[in-house]
Coordinates of C-alpha atoms in Angstrom, one line a residue:
M1 CA -66.8 63.6 76.4
V2 CA -63.7 62.7 74.5
Q3 CA -62.3 65.0 71.8
L4 CA -59.4 64.1 69.5
I5 CA -56.6 65.9 67.8
V6 CA -55.3 63.5 65.1
G7 CA -52.5 63.4 62.6
K8 CA -49.3 61.7 61.7
K9 CA -46.3 62.1 64.0
G10 CA -44.6 65.4 63.7
K11 CA -47.6 67.4 62.3
G12 CA -47.8 69.8 65.3
K13 CA -50.4 68.2 67.5
T14 CA -48.5 69.0 70.7
K15 CA -48.3 72.7 69.9
I16 CA -52.1 72.8 69.3
I17 CA -52.9 70.9 72.5
L18 CA -50.5 73.2 74.6
E19 CA -52.3 76.3 73.1
M20 CA -55.7 74.8 74.0
V21 CA -54.8 73.9 77.6
N22 CA -53.2 77.3 78.2
K23 CA -56.3 79.1 76.7
E24 CA -58.7 77.0 78.7
V25 CA -57.0 77.5 82.1
S26 CA -58.0 81.2 82.0
V27 CA -61.7 80.4 81.8
A28 CA -61.9 77.1 83.6
S29 CA -63.8 76.9 86.9
G30 CA -62.3 73.5 87.8
N31 CA -59.0 71.8 87.7
I32 CA -57.1 70.9 84.5
V33 CA -54.7 67.9 84.3
Y34 CA -52.2 67.4 81.5
L35 CA -50.7 63.9 81.0
D36 CA -47.5 63.4 79.0
K37 CA -44.7 60.9 78.6
G38 CA -42.1 63.3 80.0
N39 CA -41.6 66.7 81.6
D40 CA -40.4 68.4 78.4
H41 CA -43.4 70.8 78.3
M42 CA -43.4 71.8 82.0
Y43 CA -42.4 75.4 81.2
E44 CA -44.8 75.7 78.3
L45 CA -47.8 75.0 80.5
N46 CA -49.6 77.5 82.7
N47 CA -48.6 76.9 86.3
K48 CA -52.3 76.3 87.2
V49 CA -52.3 73.1 85.1
R50 CA -51.2 69.9 86.8
L51 CA -48.6 68.1 84.7
I52 CA -48.4 64.4 85.2
N53 CA -45.5 62.4 83.7
V54 CA -47.2 59.0 83.2
K55 CA -43.9 57.2 82.8
D56 CA -43.1 58.1 86.4
Y57 CA -45.9 55.8 87.6
G58 CA -45.1 52.5 85.8
V59 CA -48.2 52.3 83.7
A60 CA -47.5 49.1 81.6
N61 CA -50.7 48.5 79.6
A62 CA -54.0 50.1 78.5
D63 CA -56.0 48.6 81.4
E64 CA -53.5 50.0 83.9
F65 CA -53.8 53.4 82.1
V66 CA -57.6 53.4 82.6
G67 CA -57.1 52.5 86.2
F68 CA -54.6 55.3 86.5
I69 CA -57.2 57.8 85.1
R70 CA -59.8 56.5 87.6
G71 CA -57.3 57.1 90.4
I72 CA -56.9 60.7 89.2
I73 CA -60.6 61.2 89.1
S74 CA -61.1 59.8 92.6
Q75 CA -58.7 62.3 94.1
D76 CA -60.0 65.4 92.3
H77 CA -63.7 66.2 92.6
D78 CA -63.2 69.5 90.9
L79 CA -61.7 68.0 87.7
Q80 CA -62.9 69.8 84.6
Q81 CA -60.6 68.7 81.8
I82 CA -57.8 66.1 81.2
Y83 CA -55.4 66.5 78.3
F84 CA -53.5 63.5 76.9
D85 CA -50.4 64.4 74.8
G86 CA -49.3 61.4 72.8
F87 CA -52.3 59.2 73.8
L88 CA -51.0 56.0 72.2
S89 CA -47.7 56.3 73.9
I90 CA -48.9 57.2 77.4
S91 CA -51.6 54.5 77.4
C92 CA -49.3 51.8 76.0
I93 CA -51.5 51.1 73.0
D94 CA -50.2 49.8 69.6
G95 CA -53.2 49.7 67.3
S96 CA -56.3 51.7 66.5
E97 CA -58.6 48.8 67.6
K98 CA -57.4 48.9 71.2
A99 CA -57.4 52.7 71.0
E100 CA -61.0 52.6 70.1
E101 CA -61.8 50.3 73.0
V102 CA -59.9 52.4 75.6
L103 CA -61.3 55.7 74.2
N104 CA -64.8 54.4 74.5
K105 CA -64.1 53.4 78.1
L106 CA -62.7 56.9 78.8
D107 CA -65.7 58.5 77.1
S108 CA -68.0 56.6 79.4
I109 CA -66.0 57.5 82.5
S110 CA -65.8 61.2 81.5
D111 CA -69.6 61.3 81.0
T112 CA -70.2 59.6 84.3
Y113 CA -68.0 62.1 86.3
G114 CA -68.6 65.2 84.2
F115 CA -65.3 66.2 82.8
K116 CA -63.8 66.5 79.3
I117 CA -60.9 64.6 77.8
I118 CA -58.9 66.1 74.9
A119 CA -56.3 63.6 73.4
S120 CA -53.7 64.0 70.7
I121 CA -53.3 60.8 68.8
S122 CA -50.7 59.9 66.1
I123 CA -53.1 58.3 63.7
D124 CA -54.2 59.9 60.4
E125 CA -57.9 60.7 60.4
A126 CA -58.6 58.4 57.5
D127 CA -57.2 55.5 59.5
L128 CA -59.4 56.0 62.5
P129 CA -62.3 53.6 63.2
E130 CA -65.6 55.1 62.2
S131 CA -66.9 55.3 65.7
L132 CA -64.0 57.8 66.6
K133 CA -64.3 60.1 63.6
S134 CA -67.1 62.1 65.1
K135 CA -64.8 62.9 68.1
V136 CA -62.1 64.6 66.0
I137 CA -61.8 68.4 66.6
V138 CA -58.5 68.9 64.8
A139 CA -57.1 66.8 61.9
L140 CA -53.6 67.5 60.6

């Protein structure tokens, strides 16, 4: 299952996603992974959350990003949740059409392997493709 936190850049999506991950870690029975474009939030995350700086791994396009996620899944059979902060940036996506395609792939992957994905995405809810609107849990 993929869930989205949406809103224009600078609306506070990162603060919300950090609060969510830190709250979930106390009740999670599996592992939680947090993907970001840097290490800026390292000290804001609970130390039980695995922070991955995607930029350190040379992900150059959306297909490589999906492969990167598959690699994480293959190495962590106790994976319960993955958080993406700045989804468009870390997945190297420019437009909402490609975002829809990649999120649908990730939704299928998460259903197959039984974990949840929560992604912050810098798109206004009104500009989202119809198929993604039902996945929005927070709109700013």
